[in-house]
Coordinates of C-alpha atoms in Angstrom, one line a residue:
M1 CA 64.3 10.9 -51.8
E2 CA 62.2 13.8 -52.9
E3 CA 59.7 11.5 -54.6
K4 CA 59.3 9.4 -51.4
L5 CA 58.7 12.6 -49.4
I6 CA 56.1 13.8 -51.9
Q7 CA 54.3 10.5 -51.8
R8 CA 54.2 10.6 -48.0
L9 CA 52.8 14.2 -48.1
E10 CA 50.2 13.2 -50.6
S11 CA 49.2 10.2 -48.4
A12 CA 48.9 12.4 -45.4
V13 CA 46.7 14.9 -47.3
C14 CA 44.4 12.2 -48.5
R15 CA 43.9 10.9 -44.9
L16 CA 43.2 14.4 -43.6
E17 CA 40.7 15.0 -46.4
A18 CA 39.0 11.7 -45.6
L19 CA 38.8 12.6 -41.9
S20 CA 37.5 16.1 -42.7
T21 CA 34.8 14.7 -45.0
G22 CA 33.7 12.2 -42.4
F23 CA 33.6 14.8 -39.7
S24 CA 31.5 17.2 -41.8
T25 CA 29.2 14.5 -42.8
G26 CA 28.8 13.4 -39.2
S27 CA 28.2 17.0 -38.1
R28 CA 25.4 17.5 -40.7
S29 CA 23.7 14.2 -39.8
L30 CA 23.9 14.9 -36.0
G31 CA 20.9 17.1 -36.1
S32 CA 18.9 15.2 -38.8
G33 CA 15.7 13.5 -37.8
D34 CA 16.5 10.4 -39.8
D35 CA 19.8 9.9 -37.8
A36 CA 18.1 10.4 -34.5
A37 CA 15.2 8.1 -35.3
S38 CA 17.7 5.3 -36.2
D39 CA 19.5 5.7 -32.9
P40 CA 19.7 2.3 -31.0
S41 CA 17.9 3.9 -28.0
I42 CA 15.0 5.0 -30.2
L43 CA 14.8 1.6 -31.9
A44 CA 14.8 -0.1 -28.6
F45 CA 11.9 2.2 -27.4
E46 CA 10.0 1.2 -30.6
D47 CA 10.5 -2.4 -29.7
L48 CA 9.2 -1.7 -26.2
M49 CA 6.1 -0.2 -27.8
R50 CA 5.7 -2.9 -30.4
N51 CA 5.9 -5.7 -27.8
C52 CA 4.8 -4.5 -24.4
V53 CA 2.4 -1.7 -25.3
R54 CA 0.8 -3.9 -28.0
K55 CA 0.3 -6.7 -25.4
V56 CA -1.6 -4.3 -23.2
S57 CA -3.8 -3.1 -26.1
D58 CA -4.6 -6.7 -27.2
A59 CA -5.8 -7.5 -23.7
A60 CA -7.8 -4.3 -23.5
E61 CA -9.6 -5.0 -26.8
K62 CA -11.0 -8.2 -25.2
I63 CA -12.5 -6.1 -22.4
G64 CA -13.5 -2.9 -24.1
G65 CA -15.2 0.1 -22.4
Q66 CA -13.2 2.3 -20.1
V67 CA -10.4 -0.2 -20.0
L68 CA -9.9 0.1 -23.8
E69 CA -10.2 3.9 -23.5
V70 CA -7.5 4.3 -20.9
T71 CA -5.3 1.9 -22.8
R72 CA -5.5 4.2 -25.8
I73 CA -4.1 6.9 -23.5
V74 CA -1.2 4.5 -22.7
E75 CA -0.4 4.2 -26.4
E76 CA -0.6 7.9 -26.9
A77 CA 1.7 8.6 -23.9
F78 CA 4.4 6.3 -25.1
S79 CA 4.2 7.8 -28.6
V80 CA 4.6 11.2 -27.2
E81 CA 7.6 10.0 -25.1
K82 CA 9.2 8.6 -28.2
E83 CA 8.8 12.0 -30.0
L84 CA 10.4 13.7 -27.0
L85 CA 13.4 11.3 -27.0
V86 CA 14.0 11.9 -30.7
T87 CA 13.7 15.7 -30.3
I88 CA 16.1 15.7 -27.3
K89 CA 18.8 14.2 -29.5
Q90 CA 18.5 17.1 -31.9
T91 CA 18.2 20.0 -29.5
Q92 CA 20.1 21.8 -26.8
K93 CA 19.0 21.6 -23.2
P94 CA 16.6 24.5 -22.5
D95 CA 16.2 26.4 -19.2
L96 CA 13.5 25.7 -16.6
A97 CA 10.8 27.6 -18.4
G98 CA 11.7 26.0 -21.7
L99 CA 11.6 22.5 -20.0
A100 CA 8.0 23.2 -18.9
G101 CA 7.0 24.0 -22.4
F102 CA 9.0 21.2 -23.9
F103 CA 7.3 18.5 -21.8
K104 CA 3.8 20.0 -22.2
P105 CA 2.6 17.3 -24.6
L106 CA 3.5 14.5 -22.1
N107 CA 1.9 16.5 -19.3
E108 CA -1.4 16.7 -21.2
V109 CA -1.6 13.0 -21.8
I110 CA -0.9 12.3 -18.1
L111 CA -3.6 14.8 -17.2
K112 CA -6.0 13.0 -19.5
A113 CA -5.5 9.7 -17.7
N114 CA -6.0 11.4 -14.3
A115 CA -9.2 13.0 -15.5
L116 CA -10.8 9.6 -16.0
T117 CA -10.4 8.8 -12.3
A118 CA -12.2 11.9 -11.2
G119 CA -15.9 11.9 -10.3
R120 CA -18.0 9.0 -9.3
R121 CA -16.2 5.7 -9.2
T122 CA -17.0 3.1 -11.9
E123 CA -16.6 -0.6 -11.8
F124 CA -13.2 -0.1 -13.6
F125 CA -11.8 2.4 -11.2
N126 CA -8.9 0.2 -10.3
H127 CA -7.9 -0.1 -14.0
L128 CA -8.1 3.7 -14.5
K129 CA -6.1 4.4 -11.3
T130 CA -3.4 1.9 -12.3
V131 CA -2.8 3.6 -15.6
A132 CA -3.1 7.1 -14.1
D133 CA -0.4 6.4 -11.5
A134 CA 1.8 4.3 -13.7
L135 CA 2.1 6.9 -16.5
S136 CA 3.9 9.3 -14.1
A137 CA 6.8 6.9 -14.5
L138 CA 7.4 8.4 -18.0
A139 CA 8.4 11.6 -16.2
W140 CA 11.9 10.1 -15.8
I141 CA 12.7 11.9 -19.1
A142 CA 12.8 15.2 -17.3
Y143 CA 15.6 14.2 -14.9
T144 CA 18.3 16.8 -15.1
G145 CA 20.4 16.0 -12.0
K146 CA 20.0 16.3 -8.3
E147 CA 18.8 19.9 -8.6
S148 CA 15.6 18.6 -10.3
G149 CA 14.4 17.2 -7.0
M150 CA 13.6 13.8 -8.6
S151 CA 14.9 10.3 -7.9
M152 CA 17.3 8.8 -10.4
P153 CA 15.5 7.7 -13.6
V154 CA 15.5 3.9 -12.8
A155 CA 14.5 4.6 -9.2
H156 CA 11.7 7.0 -10.3
V157 CA 10.2 4.3 -12.5
E158 CA 10.3 1.7 -9.7
E159 CA 8.9 4.0 -7.1
T160 CA 6.1 5.1 -9.4
W161 CA 5.0 1.6 -10.2
Q162 CA 4.9 0.7 -6.5
T163 CA 2.1 3.2 -6.2
A164 CA 0.3 1.9 -9.2
E165 CA 0.7 -1.7 -8.2
F166 CA -1.6 -1.2 -5.2
Y167 CA -4.5 -0.9 -7.6
S168 CA -3.1 -3.5 -10.0
N169 CA -3.2 -6.1 -7.3
K170 CA -6.8 -5.3 -6.6
I171 CA -7.6 -6.2 -10.2
L172 CA -5.8 -9.5 -9.8
V173 CA -7.7 -10.4 -6.7
E174 CA -11.1 -9.2 -7.9
F175 CA -11.0 -11.0 -11.3
K176 CA -8.8 -14.0 -10.4
N177 CA -11.8 -16.4 -10.6
K178 CA -14.1 -14.2 -12.7
D179 CA -12.5 -13.0 -15.9
Q180 CA -9.0 -13.9 -17.0
N181 CA -9.0 -11.1 -19.6
H182 CA -8.7 -8.5 -16.7
V183 CA -5.9 -10.6 -15.1
E184 CA -4.1 -10.7 -18.4
W185 CA -4.4 -6.9 -18.8
A186 CA -3.1 -6.2 -15.3
R187 CA -0.1 -8.4 -15.8
A188 CA 0.6 -6.8 -19.2
V189 CA 0.6 -3.3 -17.7
K190 CA 3.0 -4.4 -15.0
E191 CA 5.3 -6.0 -17.6
L192 CA 5.3 -2.8 -19.6
F193 CA 6.7 -0.8 -16.7
L194 CA 8.5 -3.5 -14.7
P195 CA 10.7 -4.8 -16.2
G196 CA 9.9 -3.2 -19.6
L197 CA 10.4 0.6 -19.1
R198 CA 12.7 0.1 -16.1
D199 CA 15.2 -2.1 -18.0
Y200 CA 15.1 0.3 -21.0
V201 CA 15.9 3.3 -18.9
K202 CA 18.6 1.3 -17.0
R203 CA 20.2 0.3 -20.3
F204 CA 20.2 3.6 -22.2
Y205 CA 19.5 6.5 -19.8
P206 CA 20.6 5.6 -16.2
L207 CA 21.6 9.2 -15.7
G208 CA 18.8 10.8 -17.6
P209 CA 18.5 11.9 -21.2
V210 CA 21.5 13.4 -23.1
W211 CA 20.8 16.7 -24.9
N212 CA 22.7 17.7 -28.0
P213 CA 24.9 20.7 -27.1
A214 CA 25.4 21.4 -30.8
G215 CA 21.8 21.0 -31.7
K216 CA 19.1 23.6 -32.3
M217 CA 17.2 25.4 -29.6
A218 CA 14.5 23.3 -27.9
K219 CA 10.9 23.6 -29.1
A220 CA 8.0 21.6 -27.9
P221 CA 7.2 18.9 -30.4
T222 CA 3.7 18.3 -31.7
P223 CA 2.3 15.0 -30.4
S224 CA 1.4 12.4 -32.9
A225 CA -2.2 12.4 -31.7
P226 CA -4.0 15.7 -30.6
A227 CA -4.7 15.9 -26.9
P228 CA -7.7 17.8 -25.4
P229 CA -7.0 20.8 -23.2
P230 CA -6.1 19.9 -19.6
P231 CA -9.0 19.9 -17.1
S232 CA -7.4 22.5 -14.9
A233 CA -3.9 24.1 -14.5
P234 CA -1.0 22.4 -16.2
L235 CA 1.1 20.0 -14.3
F236 CA 4.4 21.4 -15.6
S237 CA 4.7 24.9 -14.3
T238 CA 7.4 27.3 -13.4
E239 CA 5.3 29.0 -10.7
T240 CA 5.1 27.5 -7.3
S241 CA 1.7 26.0 -6.5
Q242 CA -0.4 28.2 -4.2
A243 CA -2.0 25.2 -2.6
S244 CA 1.3 23.8 -1.4
T245 CA 2.3 24.6 2.1
R246 CA 5.9 23.8 1.3
P247 CA 6.8 25.3 -2.1
K248 CA 9.6 23.5 -4.0
E249 CA 11.8 24.8 -6.7
G250 CA 12.9 23.7 -10.1
M251 CA 11.7 20.4 -11.6
A252 CA 10.8 19.2 -8.0
A253 CA 7.8 21.5 -8.2
V254 CA 6.9 20.2 -11.6
F255 CA 6.8 16.5 -10.7
Q256 CA 5.4 17.0 -7.2
E257 CA 2.2 18.0 -9.1
I258 CA 2.5 15.2 -11.6
S259 CA 2.5 12.6 -8.8
S260 CA -0.3 14.1 -6.9
G261 CA -2.7 14.7 -9.8
K262 CA -3.7 17.9 -7.9
S263 CA -5.0 19.7 -11.0
V264 CA -7.6 17.0 -11.5
T265 CA -8.9 17.0 -7.9
E266 CA -8.2 20.6 -7.0
G267 CA -11.0 22.1 -4.9
L268 CA -12.1 18.9 -3.4
R269 CA -12.0 18.3 0.3
K270 CA -9.9 15.5 1.7
V271 CA -12.1 13.0 3.6
T272 CA -10.2 11.7 6.5
D273 CA -10.9 8.4 8.3
D274 CA -12.5 10.1 11.3
M275 CA -14.9 11.9 9.0
K276 CA -16.3 8.7 7.5
T277 CA -19.7 7.6 8.9
K278 CA -18.6 4.0 9.5
N279 CA -15.8 5.3 11.9
R280 CA -18.0 7.8 13.8
G281 CA -19.3 6.6 17.1
D282 CA -22.2 9.1 17.0
R283 CA -23.5 7.7 13.7
T284 CA -25.2 4.3 13.6
G285 CA -27.8 2.6 11.5
I286 CA -30.0 1.6 14.4
V287 CA -32.5 3.9 16.2
N288 CA -34.1 2.5 19.3
T289 CA -37.3 3.6 20.9
S290 CA -35.5 5.5 23.7
E291 CA -33.6 7.5 21.2
I292 CA -36.8 8.5 19.3
G293 CA -38.3 9.6 22.6
R294 CA -35.2 11.5 23.5
R295 CA -35.2 13.4 20.2
N296 CA -38.8 14.5 20.8
L297 CA -38.0 16.1 24.1
P298 CA -37.2 19.8 24.4
S299 CA -33.5 20.6 24.3
S300 CA -33.6 21.6 28.0
S301 CA -34.8 18.1 28.9
K302 CA -32.1 16.2 27.0
K303 CA -29.3 14.8 29.1
S304 CA -25.9 13.5 28.1
V305 CA -25.3 9.8 28.1
V306 CA -23.4 8.7 31.2
A307 CA -21.1 5.7 31.2
P308 CA -22.4 2.7 33.3
N309 CA -21.6 2.7 36.9
P310 CA -18.7 0.4 38.0
K311 CA -19.7 -2.5 40.2
F312 CA -17.8 -4.6 42.7
E313 CA -20.3 -6.6 44.8
L314 CA -21.5 -10.0 46.0
Q315 CA -25.0 -10.6 44.6
M316 CA -27.3 -12.9 46.6
G317 CA -24.4 -14.4 48.3
R318 CA -23.5 -16.5 45.2
K319 CA -22.0 -14.3 42.5
W320 CA -19.3 -11.7 42.6
A321 CA -20.1 -9.1 40.0
I322 CA -17.2 -6.9 38.8
E323 CA -18.3 -4.6 36.0
N324 CA -17.1 -1.5 34.2
Q325 CA -14.0 -1.1 36.3
I326 CA -11.4 1.2 34.5
G327 CA -7.9 1.6 35.7
N328 CA -8.5 -0.2 39.0
K329 CA -5.7 -2.6 39.8
N330 CA -6.6 -3.1 43.5
L331 CA -9.7 -5.3 43.3
V332 CA -9.4 -8.1 45.8
I333 CA -11.9 -10.8 46.8
S334 CA -10.6 -12.3 50.0
E335 CA -13.8 -13.9 51.5
C336 CA -15.1 -16.5 49.2
D337 CA -16.1 -20.2 49.1
A338 CA -16.4 -23.0 46.6
K339 CA -20.1 -22.3 45.9
Q340 CA -19.5 -18.8 44.7
S341 CA -18.7 -17.6 41.1
V342 CA -16.8 -14.6 39.8
Y343 CA -18.1 -12.6 36.8
M344 CA -15.9 -9.9 35.4
Y345 CA -17.5 -7.8 32.6
G346 CA -16.5 -4.7 30.6
C347 CA -13.4 -3.8 32.6
K348 CA -10.4 -2.1 31.2
D349 CA -6.8 -1.8 32.5
S350 CA -7.8 -3.5 35.8
V351 CA -6.6 -6.4 37.9
V352 CA -8.7 -8.7 40.1
Q353 CA -7.2 -11.0 42.8
V354 CA -9.3 -13.9 44.0
Q355 CA -7.8 -15.2 47.3
G356 CA -9.5 -18.5 47.8
K357 CA -11.4 -21.3 46.0
V358 CA -14.4 -20.4 43.9
N359 CA -16.6 -22.5 41.6
N360 CA -15.8 -20.8 38.4
I361 CA -14.5 -17.5 37.0
T362 CA -15.8 -15.8 33.8
V363 CA -14.0 -12.8 32.1
D364 CA -16.2 -11.2 29.5
K365 CA -15.5 -8.2 27.1
C366 CA -12.5 -7.0 29.1
T367 CA -9.5 -5.2 27.7
K368 CA -5.9 -5.1 28.9
S369 CA -6.9 -6.6 32.3
G370 CA -5.7 -9.4 34.5
V371 CA -7.1 -12.0 36.9
V372 CA -5.0 -13.8 39.6
F373 CA -6.8 -16.6 41.3
T374 CA -5.9 -19.6 43.6
D375 CA -8.3 -22.5 42.8
V376 CA -11.4 -23.0 40.7
V377 CA -13.7 -26.1 41.0
A378 CA -15.1 -26.0 37.5
A379 CA -13.5 -23.7 34.9
C380 CA -12.0 -20.4 34.1
E381 CA -13.6 -18.9 31.0
I382 CA -12.3 -15.9 28.9
V383 CA -14.8 -14.7 26.3
N384 CA -14.7 -11.7 23.9
C385 CA -11.6 -10.2 25.4
N386 CA -8.4 -8.5 24.1
G387 CA -5.1 -8.4 25.9
I388 CA -5.9 -10.5 28.9
E389 CA -3.5 -12.1 31.5
I390 CA -4.7 -15.0 33.6
Q391 CA -2.5 -16.5 36.4
C392 CA -3.5 -19.6 38.2
Q393 CA -1.6 -20.1 41.5
G394 CA -3.4 -23.3 42.4
S395 CA -5.4 -25.7 40.2
A396 CA -8.0 -25.3 37.5
P397 CA -9.4 -28.3 35.7
T398 CA -10.5 -26.4 32.6
I399 CA -9.5 -23.1 31.0
S400 CA -11.6 -22.0 28.1
V401 CA -10.6 -19.1 25.7
D402 CA -13.2 -18.0 23.1
N403 CA -13.1 -15.2 20.6
T404 CA -10.2 -13.5 22.3
G405 CA -7.1 -11.9 20.9
G406 CA -3.9 -11.8 23.0
C407 CA -4.1 -14.0 26.1
Q408 CA -1.3 -14.9 28.5
L409 CA -2.0 -17.9 30.7
Y410 CA 0.4 -18.4 33.7
L411 CA 0.1 -21.9 35.1
S412 CA 1.5 -23.1 38.4
N413 CA 2.9 -26.6 38.8
D414 CA -0.4 -27.7 40.3
S415 CA -2.3 -26.7 37.2
L416 CA -0.1 -28.3 34.6
K417 CA -2.7 -31.0 33.9
S418 CA -5.4 -28.4 33.1
S419 CA -7.2 -28.8 29.8
I420 CA -7.1 -25.7 27.7
T421 CA -9.9 -25.2 25.1
T422 CA -9.6 -22.4 22.5
A423 CA -12.0 -21.2 19.7
K424 CA -11.8 -18.3 17.3
S425 CA -8.8 -16.9 19.3
S426 CA -5.3 -15.8 18.4
E427 CA -2.0 -15.0 20.1
I428 CA -2.5 -17.3 23.0
N429 CA 0.6 -18.1 25.1
V430 CA 1.0 -20.6 28.0
L431 CA 3.8 -19.8 30.5
V432 CA 5.0 -22.4 33.0
R433 CA 8.0 -22.6 35.3
G434 CA 8.9 -26.2 34.7
N435 CA 10.5 -28.3 37.4
D436 CA 12.0 -25.3 39.2
P437 CA 9.2 -23.4 41.0
D438 CA 11.4 -20.4 41.3
G439 CA 12.8 -20.6 37.8
D440 CA 12.0 -18.3 34.8
W441 CA 8.8 -18.6 33.0
V442 CA 8.9 -20.7 29.8
E443 CA 6.6 -19.6 27.1
H444 CA 4.6 -22.0 24.8
V445 CA 2.6 -20.8 21.9
L446 CA -0.7 -22.4 21.2
P447 CA -1.3 -22.9 17.4
Q448 CA -4.0 -20.8 15.8
Q449 CA -3.6 -22.3 12.3
F450 CA -4.6 -25.9 11.4
L451 CA -4.2 -28.2 8.4
H452 CA -7.2 -30.3 7.4
V453 CA -6.8 -33.3 5.2
L454 CA -9.4 -35.8 3.9
K455 CA -7.9 -39.2 4.4
D456 CA -9.7 -42.6 4.1
G457 CA -13.1 -40.8 4.2
R458 CA -12.3 -38.8 7.3
I459 CA -11.0 -35.3 8.0
E460 CA -7.6 -35.4 9.8
T461 CA -6.7 -32.1 11.5
T462 CA -3.2 -31.3 12.6
P463 CA -1.8 -28.0 13.9
V464 CA 0.6 -26.1 11.7
S465 CA 4.0 -25.8 13.3
H466 CA 5.3 -22.4 14.1
S467 CA 8.9 -21.4 14.7
G468 CA 9.6 -21.0 18.4
A469 CA 6.5 -23.1 19.4

């Protein structure tokens, strides 16, 4: 009995010693660099670099120049990120000030990419901008929770790439039929971040990096390749940016600056659309003789340009001229005959009623206006207009729409046999009442897209069907 008890005690002691040895060995190896470097997450990140980053580098070597230069920065950024991931597994989570110093190597590489996009644009600006914006996705590593002011790691990578993809798509369009090496490079960059980096973060760090509570105090690691000093102030900073009108706190302030690249373009004025010469009405590339003479006059003799006078008159008993009417919806032509014509030009937000039969009606360069007429002998023509409504209460043999966007044609039952001709126009709708003269208007959409097929030596054109047509 005693011998059995002694054997059981010895067996228990052996198991305890084995557990104790294993625990102490695990504790010692927890903070070792070799153990951290062999972690599955680190090995997977090395695979990402070996496959996706290498693919981008191979494509860049075929192009050379600035594309190869910015690709080298991509290689450096991922190398720095790997060093940070290894170090995180060995260290305790630092405070906010410590985080800024810890992520400084990554910050410097991102700044280096942003610096290449500054200054005069080169022919490879879209390549540089794609990388500069995409590298901000590596900042997922600084996610520390909701208080950091960042999106979740996976969402952060996806949102960042959406910004970079704007420039990546420009590369695909520009070089689609010119140089496939650029297309290959752009596709390799996208594959690196989506799905490459996104899937890696989703698999190993969906809630952010895991610091080692039993590790050493954090110290910023030395990057594998030396980086030049940042061009301006560091992106990672514990101080609130003075240029920001709405200061943020914590890591939100840090990555607000990373996304904006403010340190690179700090001090430059933002050029808004209304400041661009092409959008300014007072700047044109044509100088006529009257303008030259006007500039030579004394300042006291110069007069401001006055808008053309509106017209509503019958000229020589044959032509009704309605010009430059703005906001006038009570224009009525009640005394007319079949030999007269109506010409409506340069009107805006106005309505003309023609109460009687005229020879023809022409609507030219009018906006958001309408014409209601009874009968025309020849045709009703709409040219160079935008947002026009035409209502025929009687008959019209021909209705022509040319270079017009947005035209509503209301046809009475007497004008259902009218021929409608369209050219270079869009958004044309024909509305009829059908068999019931008091019924609701039924809308018919005229096709604006056509399919052309070469068949038996001839071109056959058919309208493309639209839903609801």
